[in-house]
Short mmCIF file of C-alpha atoms in Angstrom, two decimals:
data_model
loop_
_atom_site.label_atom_id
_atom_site.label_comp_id
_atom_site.label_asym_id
_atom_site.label_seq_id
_atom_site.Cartn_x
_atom_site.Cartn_y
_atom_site.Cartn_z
CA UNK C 1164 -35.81 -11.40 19.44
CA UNK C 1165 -32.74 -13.31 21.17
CA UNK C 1166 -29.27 -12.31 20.82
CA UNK C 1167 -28.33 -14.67 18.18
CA UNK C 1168 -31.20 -13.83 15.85
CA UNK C 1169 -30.25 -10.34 16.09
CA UNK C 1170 -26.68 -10.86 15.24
CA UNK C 1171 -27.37 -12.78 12.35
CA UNK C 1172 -30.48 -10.45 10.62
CA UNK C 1173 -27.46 -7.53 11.57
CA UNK C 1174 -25.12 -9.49 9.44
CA UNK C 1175 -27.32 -9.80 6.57
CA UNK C 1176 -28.46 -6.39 6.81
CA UNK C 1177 -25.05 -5.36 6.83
CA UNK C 1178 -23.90 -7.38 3.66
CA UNK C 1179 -27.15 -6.26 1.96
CA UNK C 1180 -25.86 -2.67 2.40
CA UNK C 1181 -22.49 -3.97 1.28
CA UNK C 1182 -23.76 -5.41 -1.99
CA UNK C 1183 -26.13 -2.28 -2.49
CA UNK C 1184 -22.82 0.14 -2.23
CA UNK C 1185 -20.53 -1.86 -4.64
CA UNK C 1186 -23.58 -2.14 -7.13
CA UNK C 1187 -24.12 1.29 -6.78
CA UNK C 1188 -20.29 2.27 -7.15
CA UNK C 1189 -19.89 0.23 -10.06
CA UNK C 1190 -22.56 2.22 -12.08
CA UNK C 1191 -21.25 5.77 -11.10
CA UNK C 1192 -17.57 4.98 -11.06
CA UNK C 1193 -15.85 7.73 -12.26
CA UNK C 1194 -17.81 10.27 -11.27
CA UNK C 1195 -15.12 12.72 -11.61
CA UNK C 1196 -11.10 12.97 -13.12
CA UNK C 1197 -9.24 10.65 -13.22
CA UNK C 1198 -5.26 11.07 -12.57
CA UNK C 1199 -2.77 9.14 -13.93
CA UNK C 1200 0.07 8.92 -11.57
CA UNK C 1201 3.60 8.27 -13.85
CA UNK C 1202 6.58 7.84 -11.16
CA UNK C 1203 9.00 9.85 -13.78
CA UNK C 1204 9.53 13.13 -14.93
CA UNK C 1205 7.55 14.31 -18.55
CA UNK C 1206 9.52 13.48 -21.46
CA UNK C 1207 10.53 10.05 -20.44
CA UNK C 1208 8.96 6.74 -22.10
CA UNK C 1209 6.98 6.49 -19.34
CA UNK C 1210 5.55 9.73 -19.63
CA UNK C 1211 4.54 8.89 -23.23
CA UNK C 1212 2.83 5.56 -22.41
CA UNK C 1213 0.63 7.66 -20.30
CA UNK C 1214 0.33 10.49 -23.19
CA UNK C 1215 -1.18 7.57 -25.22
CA UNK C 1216 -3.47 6.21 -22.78
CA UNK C 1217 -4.87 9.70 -21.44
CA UNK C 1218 -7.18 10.50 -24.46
CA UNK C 1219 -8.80 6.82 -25.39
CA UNK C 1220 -9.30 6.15 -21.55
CA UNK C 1221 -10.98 9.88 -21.44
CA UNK C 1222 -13.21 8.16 -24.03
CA UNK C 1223 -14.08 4.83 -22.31
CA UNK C 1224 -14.51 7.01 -19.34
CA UNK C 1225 -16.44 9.62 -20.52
CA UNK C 1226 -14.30 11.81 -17.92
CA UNK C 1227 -11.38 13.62 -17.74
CA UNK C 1228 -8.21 12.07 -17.59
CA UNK C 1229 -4.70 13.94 -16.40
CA UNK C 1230 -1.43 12.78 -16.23
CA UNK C 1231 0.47 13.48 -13.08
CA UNK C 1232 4.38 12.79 -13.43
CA UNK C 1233 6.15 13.03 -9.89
CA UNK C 1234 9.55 11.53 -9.85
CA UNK C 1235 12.42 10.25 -7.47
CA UNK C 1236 13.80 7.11 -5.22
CA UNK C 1237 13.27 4.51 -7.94
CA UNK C 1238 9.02 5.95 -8.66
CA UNK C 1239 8.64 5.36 -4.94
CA UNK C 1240 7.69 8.73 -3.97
CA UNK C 1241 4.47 8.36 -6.92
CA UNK C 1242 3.74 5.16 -5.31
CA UNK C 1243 3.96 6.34 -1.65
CA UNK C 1244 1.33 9.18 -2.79
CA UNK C 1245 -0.64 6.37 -4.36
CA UNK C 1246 -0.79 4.46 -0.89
CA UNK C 1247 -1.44 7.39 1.01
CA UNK C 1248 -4.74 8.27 -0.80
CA UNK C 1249 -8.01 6.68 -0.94
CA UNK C 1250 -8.64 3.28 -2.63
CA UNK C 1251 -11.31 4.68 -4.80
CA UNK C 1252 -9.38 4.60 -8.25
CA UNK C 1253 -9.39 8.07 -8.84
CA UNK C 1254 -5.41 7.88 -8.60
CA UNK C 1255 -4.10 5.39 -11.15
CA UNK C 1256 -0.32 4.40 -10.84
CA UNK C 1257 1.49 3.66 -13.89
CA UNK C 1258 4.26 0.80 -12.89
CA UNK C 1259 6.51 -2.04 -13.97
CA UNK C 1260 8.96 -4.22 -12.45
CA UNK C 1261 11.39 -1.48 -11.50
CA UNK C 1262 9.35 0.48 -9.17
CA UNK C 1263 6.78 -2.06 -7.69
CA UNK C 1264 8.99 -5.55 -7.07
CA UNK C 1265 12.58 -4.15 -7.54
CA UNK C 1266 12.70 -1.14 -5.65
CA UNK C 1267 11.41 -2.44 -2.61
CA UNK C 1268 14.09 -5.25 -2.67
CA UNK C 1269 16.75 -2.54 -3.30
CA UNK C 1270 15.97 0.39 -1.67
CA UNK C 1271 16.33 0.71 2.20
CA UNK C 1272 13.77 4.20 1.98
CA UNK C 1273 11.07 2.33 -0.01
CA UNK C 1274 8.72 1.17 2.87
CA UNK C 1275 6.14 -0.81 0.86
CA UNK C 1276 6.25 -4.07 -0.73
CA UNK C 1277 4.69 -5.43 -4.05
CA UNK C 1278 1.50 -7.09 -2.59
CA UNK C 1279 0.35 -3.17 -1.25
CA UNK C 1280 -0.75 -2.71 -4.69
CA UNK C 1281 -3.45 -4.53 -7.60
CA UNK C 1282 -2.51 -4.90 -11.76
CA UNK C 1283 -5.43 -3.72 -13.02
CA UNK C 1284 -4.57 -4.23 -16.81
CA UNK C 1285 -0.73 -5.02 -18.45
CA UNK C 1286 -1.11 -2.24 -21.33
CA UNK C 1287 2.07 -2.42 -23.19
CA UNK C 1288 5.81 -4.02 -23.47
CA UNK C 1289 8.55 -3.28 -24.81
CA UNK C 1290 11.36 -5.57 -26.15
CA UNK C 1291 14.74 -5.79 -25.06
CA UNK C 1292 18.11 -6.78 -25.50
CA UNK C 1293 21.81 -7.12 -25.15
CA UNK C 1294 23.58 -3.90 -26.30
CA UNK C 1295 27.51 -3.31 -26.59
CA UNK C 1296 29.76 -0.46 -27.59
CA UNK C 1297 30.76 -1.14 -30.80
CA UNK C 1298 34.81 -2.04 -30.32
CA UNK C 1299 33.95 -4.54 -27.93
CA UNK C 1300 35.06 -7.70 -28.94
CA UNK C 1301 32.38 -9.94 -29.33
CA UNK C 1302 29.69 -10.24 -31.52
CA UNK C 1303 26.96 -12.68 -30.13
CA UNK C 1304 25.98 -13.64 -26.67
CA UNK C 1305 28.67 -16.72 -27.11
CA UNK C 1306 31.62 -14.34 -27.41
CA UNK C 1307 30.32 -12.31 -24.19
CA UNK C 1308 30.00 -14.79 -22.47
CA UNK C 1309 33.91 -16.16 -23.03
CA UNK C 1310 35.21 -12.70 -22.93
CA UNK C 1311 33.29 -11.69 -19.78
CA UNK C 1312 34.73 -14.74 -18.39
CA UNK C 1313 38.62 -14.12 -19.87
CA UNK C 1314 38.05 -10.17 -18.53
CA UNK C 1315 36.91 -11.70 -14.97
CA UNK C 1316 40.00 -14.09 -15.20
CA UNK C 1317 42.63 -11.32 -16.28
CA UNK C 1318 41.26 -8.69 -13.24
CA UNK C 1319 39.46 -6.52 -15.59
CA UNK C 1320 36.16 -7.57 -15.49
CA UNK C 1321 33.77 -6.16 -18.05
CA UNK C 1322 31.40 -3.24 -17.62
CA UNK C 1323 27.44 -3.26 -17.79
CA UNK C 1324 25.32 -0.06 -17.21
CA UNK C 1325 21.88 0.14 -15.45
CA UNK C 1326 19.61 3.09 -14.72
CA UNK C 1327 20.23 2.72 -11.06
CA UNK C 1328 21.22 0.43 -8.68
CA UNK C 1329 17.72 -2.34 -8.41
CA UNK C 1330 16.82 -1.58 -11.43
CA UNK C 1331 15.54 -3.68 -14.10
CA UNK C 1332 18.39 -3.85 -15.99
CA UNK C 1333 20.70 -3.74 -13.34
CA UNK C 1334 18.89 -6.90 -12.25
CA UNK C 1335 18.94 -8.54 -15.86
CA UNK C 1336 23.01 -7.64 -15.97
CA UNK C 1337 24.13 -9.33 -12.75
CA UNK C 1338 21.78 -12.41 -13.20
CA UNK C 1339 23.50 -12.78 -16.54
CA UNK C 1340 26.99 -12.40 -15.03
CA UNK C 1341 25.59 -14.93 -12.08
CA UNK C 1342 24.56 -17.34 -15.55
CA UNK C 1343 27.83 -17.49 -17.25
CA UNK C 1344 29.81 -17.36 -13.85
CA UNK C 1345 31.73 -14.28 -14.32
CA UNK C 1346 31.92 -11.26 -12.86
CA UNK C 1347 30.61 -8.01 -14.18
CA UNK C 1348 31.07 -4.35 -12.76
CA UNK C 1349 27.49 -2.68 -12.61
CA UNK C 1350 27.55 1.34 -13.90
CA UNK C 1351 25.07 2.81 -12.57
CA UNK C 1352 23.27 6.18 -14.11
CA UNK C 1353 20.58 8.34 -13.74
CA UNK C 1354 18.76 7.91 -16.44
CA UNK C 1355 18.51 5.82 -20.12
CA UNK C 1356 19.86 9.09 -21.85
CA UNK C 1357 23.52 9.05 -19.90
CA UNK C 1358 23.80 6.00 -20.32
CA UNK C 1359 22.84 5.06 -24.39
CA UNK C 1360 25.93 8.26 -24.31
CA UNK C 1361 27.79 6.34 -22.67
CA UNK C 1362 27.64 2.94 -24.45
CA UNK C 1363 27.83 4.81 -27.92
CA UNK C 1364 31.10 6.64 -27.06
CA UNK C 1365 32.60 3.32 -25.78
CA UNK C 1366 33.17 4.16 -22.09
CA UNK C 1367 30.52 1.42 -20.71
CA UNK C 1368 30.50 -1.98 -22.42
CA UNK C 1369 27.05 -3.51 -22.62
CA UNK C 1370 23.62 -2.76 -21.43
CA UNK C 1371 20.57 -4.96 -20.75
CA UNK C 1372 18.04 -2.89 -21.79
CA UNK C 1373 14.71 -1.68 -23.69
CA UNK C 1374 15.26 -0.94 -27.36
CA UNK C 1375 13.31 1.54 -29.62
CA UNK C 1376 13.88 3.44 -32.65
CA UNK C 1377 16.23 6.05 -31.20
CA UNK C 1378 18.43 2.75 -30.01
CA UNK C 1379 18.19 1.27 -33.38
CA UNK C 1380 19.41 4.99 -34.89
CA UNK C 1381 21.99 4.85 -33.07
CA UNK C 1382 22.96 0.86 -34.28
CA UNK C 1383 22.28 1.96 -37.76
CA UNK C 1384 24.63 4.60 -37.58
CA UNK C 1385 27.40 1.89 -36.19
CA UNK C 1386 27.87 3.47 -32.83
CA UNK C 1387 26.96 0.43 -30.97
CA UNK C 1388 25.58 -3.36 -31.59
CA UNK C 1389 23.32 -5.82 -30.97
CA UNK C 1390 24.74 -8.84 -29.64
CA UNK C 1391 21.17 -10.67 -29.14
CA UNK C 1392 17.34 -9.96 -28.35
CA UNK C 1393 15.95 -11.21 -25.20
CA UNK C 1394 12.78 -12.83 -27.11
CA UNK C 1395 11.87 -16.31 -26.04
CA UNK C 1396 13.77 -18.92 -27.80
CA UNK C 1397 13.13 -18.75 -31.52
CA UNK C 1398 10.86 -15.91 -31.45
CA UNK C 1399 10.78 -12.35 -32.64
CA UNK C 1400 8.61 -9.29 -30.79
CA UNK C 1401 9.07 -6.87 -32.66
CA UNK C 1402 9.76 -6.34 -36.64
CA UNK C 1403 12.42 -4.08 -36.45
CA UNK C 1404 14.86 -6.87 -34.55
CA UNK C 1405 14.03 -9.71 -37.22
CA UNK C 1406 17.74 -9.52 -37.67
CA UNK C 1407 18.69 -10.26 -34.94
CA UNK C 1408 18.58 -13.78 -32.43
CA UNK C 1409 17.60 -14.34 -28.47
CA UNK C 1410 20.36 -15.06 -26.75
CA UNK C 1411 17.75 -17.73 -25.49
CA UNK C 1412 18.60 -19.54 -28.76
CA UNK C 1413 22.21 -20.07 -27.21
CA UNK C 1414 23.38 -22.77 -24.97
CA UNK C 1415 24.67 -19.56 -22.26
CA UNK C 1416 21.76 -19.02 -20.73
CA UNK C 1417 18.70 -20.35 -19.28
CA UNK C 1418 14.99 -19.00 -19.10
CA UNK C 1419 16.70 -15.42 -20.00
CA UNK C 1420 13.11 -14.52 -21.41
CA UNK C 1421 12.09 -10.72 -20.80
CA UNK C 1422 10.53 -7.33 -22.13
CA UNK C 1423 9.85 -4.24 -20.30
CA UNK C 1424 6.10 -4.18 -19.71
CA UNK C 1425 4.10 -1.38 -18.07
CA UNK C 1426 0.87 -1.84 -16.13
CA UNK C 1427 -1.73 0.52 -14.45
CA UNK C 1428 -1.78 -0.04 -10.40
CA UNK C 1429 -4.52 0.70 -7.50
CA UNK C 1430 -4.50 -0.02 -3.75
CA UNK C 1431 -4.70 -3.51 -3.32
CA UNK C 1432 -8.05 -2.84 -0.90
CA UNK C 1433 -9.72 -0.76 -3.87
CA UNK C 1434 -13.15 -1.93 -4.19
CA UNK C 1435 -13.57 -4.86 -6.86
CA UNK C 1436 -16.31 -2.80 -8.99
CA UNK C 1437 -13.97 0.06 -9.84
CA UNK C 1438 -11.12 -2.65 -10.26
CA UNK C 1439 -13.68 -4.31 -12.66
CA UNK C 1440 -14.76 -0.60 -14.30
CA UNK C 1441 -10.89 0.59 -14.75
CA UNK C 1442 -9.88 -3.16 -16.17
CA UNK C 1443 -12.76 -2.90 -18.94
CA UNK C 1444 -11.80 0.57 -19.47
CA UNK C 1445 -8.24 0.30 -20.07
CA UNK C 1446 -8.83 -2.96 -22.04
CA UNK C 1447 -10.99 -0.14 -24.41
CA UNK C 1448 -8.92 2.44 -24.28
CA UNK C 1449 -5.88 -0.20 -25.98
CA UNK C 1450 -8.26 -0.94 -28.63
CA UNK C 1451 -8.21 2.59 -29.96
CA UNK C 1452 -6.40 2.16 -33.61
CA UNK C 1453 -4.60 5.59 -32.88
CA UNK C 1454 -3.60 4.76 -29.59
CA UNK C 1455 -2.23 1.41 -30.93
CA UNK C 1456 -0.78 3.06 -33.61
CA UNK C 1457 1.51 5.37 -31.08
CA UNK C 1458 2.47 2.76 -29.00
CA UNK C 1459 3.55 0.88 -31.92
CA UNK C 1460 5.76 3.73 -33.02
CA UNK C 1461 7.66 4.21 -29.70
CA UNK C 1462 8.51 0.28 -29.93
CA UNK C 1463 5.60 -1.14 -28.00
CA UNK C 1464 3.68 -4.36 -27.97
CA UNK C 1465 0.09 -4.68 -27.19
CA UNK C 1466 -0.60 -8.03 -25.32
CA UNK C 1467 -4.47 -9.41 -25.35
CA UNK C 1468 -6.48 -7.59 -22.34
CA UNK C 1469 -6.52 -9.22 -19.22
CA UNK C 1470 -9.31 -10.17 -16.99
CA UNK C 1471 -8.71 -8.66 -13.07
CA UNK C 1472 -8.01 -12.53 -12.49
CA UNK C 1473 -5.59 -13.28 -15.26
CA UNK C 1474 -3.58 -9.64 -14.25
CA UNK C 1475 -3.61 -11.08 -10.64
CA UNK C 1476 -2.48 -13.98 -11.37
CA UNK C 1477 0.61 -12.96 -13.74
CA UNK C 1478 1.84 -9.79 -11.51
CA UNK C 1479 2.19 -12.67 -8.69
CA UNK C 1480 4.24 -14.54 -11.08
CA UNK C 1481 6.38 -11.79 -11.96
CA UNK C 1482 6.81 -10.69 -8.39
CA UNK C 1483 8.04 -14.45 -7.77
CA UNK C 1484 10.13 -14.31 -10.73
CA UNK C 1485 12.06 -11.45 -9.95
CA UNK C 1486 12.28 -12.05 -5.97
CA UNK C 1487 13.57 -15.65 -6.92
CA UNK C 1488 16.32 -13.53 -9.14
CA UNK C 1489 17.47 -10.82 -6.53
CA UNK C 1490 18.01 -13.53 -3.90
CA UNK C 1491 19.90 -16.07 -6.58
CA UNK C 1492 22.15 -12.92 -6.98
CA UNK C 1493 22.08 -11.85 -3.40
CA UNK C 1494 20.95 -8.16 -3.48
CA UNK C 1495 20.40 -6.16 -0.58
CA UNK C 1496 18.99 -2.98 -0.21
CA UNK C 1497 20.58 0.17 -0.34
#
């Protein structure tokens, strides 16, 4: 046998035993727990998306599932621990936006970047919008616009609080200051909780951020306002904000379309038949009536399951999305 032939039969042998491994890992995959790795502390929204999850995706395993909350620099310290472990998807990240696209852009100590990581499976969102105290004076994204830009004029620009410089909303408040062409002074907190405080006792004036039914409480009771949804134009997400219109319907802004969604994350070099097995999973696990049901009642939106493909494909266009954002508003990391 010459050299040649004996490379190639090596090659095929080689692939064979490739082939023969992923089959074989796609029909035993899990084998043991799996861990659900929330980049938050317990208690947080985050940590009850994965509450939900845990016991229908314990089901479509038909293994246990645990929820692992370790928090700190933005969910990059979950996400480091992700990265540092094997790509066998027996260590699932929970992510969105914030800790995945933003943080890297924002945060000097966050070494990774977006592309280290696969979206297995988008498994909720969560609609947002354009919260003020309530004495501000203006009642619809119109009026904040003109008095952001008669604040900006006078020296006294107008307030907007964030959960942290990078963040999502931090992002959504300074590309809306960079739309209407006024400046805006970011408040950053350390949490949602400081900061909903904050906006109800008037000492921040608007937020764009995720709203629920402790948000709404809060509205109902006349401690702060909704000056607009951030629903695509002429469309509502959720029934409790049928009241109320997208600032998208307004001539302010442009393509100001967003909701918080949260995804499930693996190692982008984790082997496509347990990418396959945990996508097909979670897509079951979603279907559960009660686990629709609870998601629901924290303010969440299901969208239709995803294929590995179709989740590729859309977290590259949100990671474009939001990196064409943070350099329209120039941000630099921290």
């Amino acid at each position: 046998m010459n050299r040649k032939t004996f490379h190639h039969r090596t090659l095929a042998l080689f692939a064979g035993l490739c082939l023969t491994g992923a089959t074989a890992m796609a029909q035993t995959f899990p084998a043991k727990q799996v861990n659900l790795m929330v980049p938050y502390p317990a208690g947080g929204l985050s940590d009850a998306i994965a509450r939900i999850v845990e016991r229908p995706l314990a089901k479509a395993f038909g293994q246990q599932v645990i929820v692992e909350n370790l928090g700190g620099v933005g969910g990059a310290l979950a996400a480091q621990k992700v990265l540092a472990s094997p790509a066998d998807g027996y260590l699932v990240y929970q992510g969105s936006p914030n800790e995945l696209i933003l943080a890297p852009l924002a945060l000097q100590a966050v070494k990774y970047k977006a592309e280290d990581f696969r979206m297995v499976q988008i498994i909720g969102a969560f609609p947002m919008a354009v919260l003020a105290r309530k004495e501000l004076g203006a009642n619809n994204i119109e009026e904040l616009a003109a008095l952001a830009k008669k604040s900006a004029a006078e020296g006294k620009p107008l307030t907007y609080g964030s959960v942290g410089v990078g963040s999502f909303y931090h992002i959504l408040g300074e590309h809306f200051a960079h739309q209407v062409g006024a400046a805006m002074t970011h408040v950053p907190y350390k949490g949602a909780a400081p900061l909903f405080q904050d906006l109800a006792g008037g000492q921040v004036d608007v937020s764009f951020i995720v709203i629920g039914a402790q948000q709404m409480g809060l509205i109902e009771q006349g401690r702060m306002k909704v000056l607009g949804t951030l629903a695509p134009a002429g469309k509502v997400e959720a029934p409790f904000l049928k009241a109320f219109p997208s600032i998208n319907d307004s001539k302010v802004v442009k393509d100001f379309a967003y909701n918080a969604w949260t995804g499930y994350f693996v190692r982008k070099d984790t082997p496509e038949p347990v990418v396959q097995a945990l996508n097909k999973a979670l897509a079951t696990a979603m279907a559960d009536p009660d686990a629709r049901k609870q998601l629901e009642q924290i303010g969440g939106m299901l969208p239709a399951p995803m294929t590995p493909a179709e989740a590729t494909k859309e977290y590259e266009a949100q990671t474009a999305r939001f990196r064409a954002i943070a350099k329209s508003i120039k941000l630099e990391a921290q």
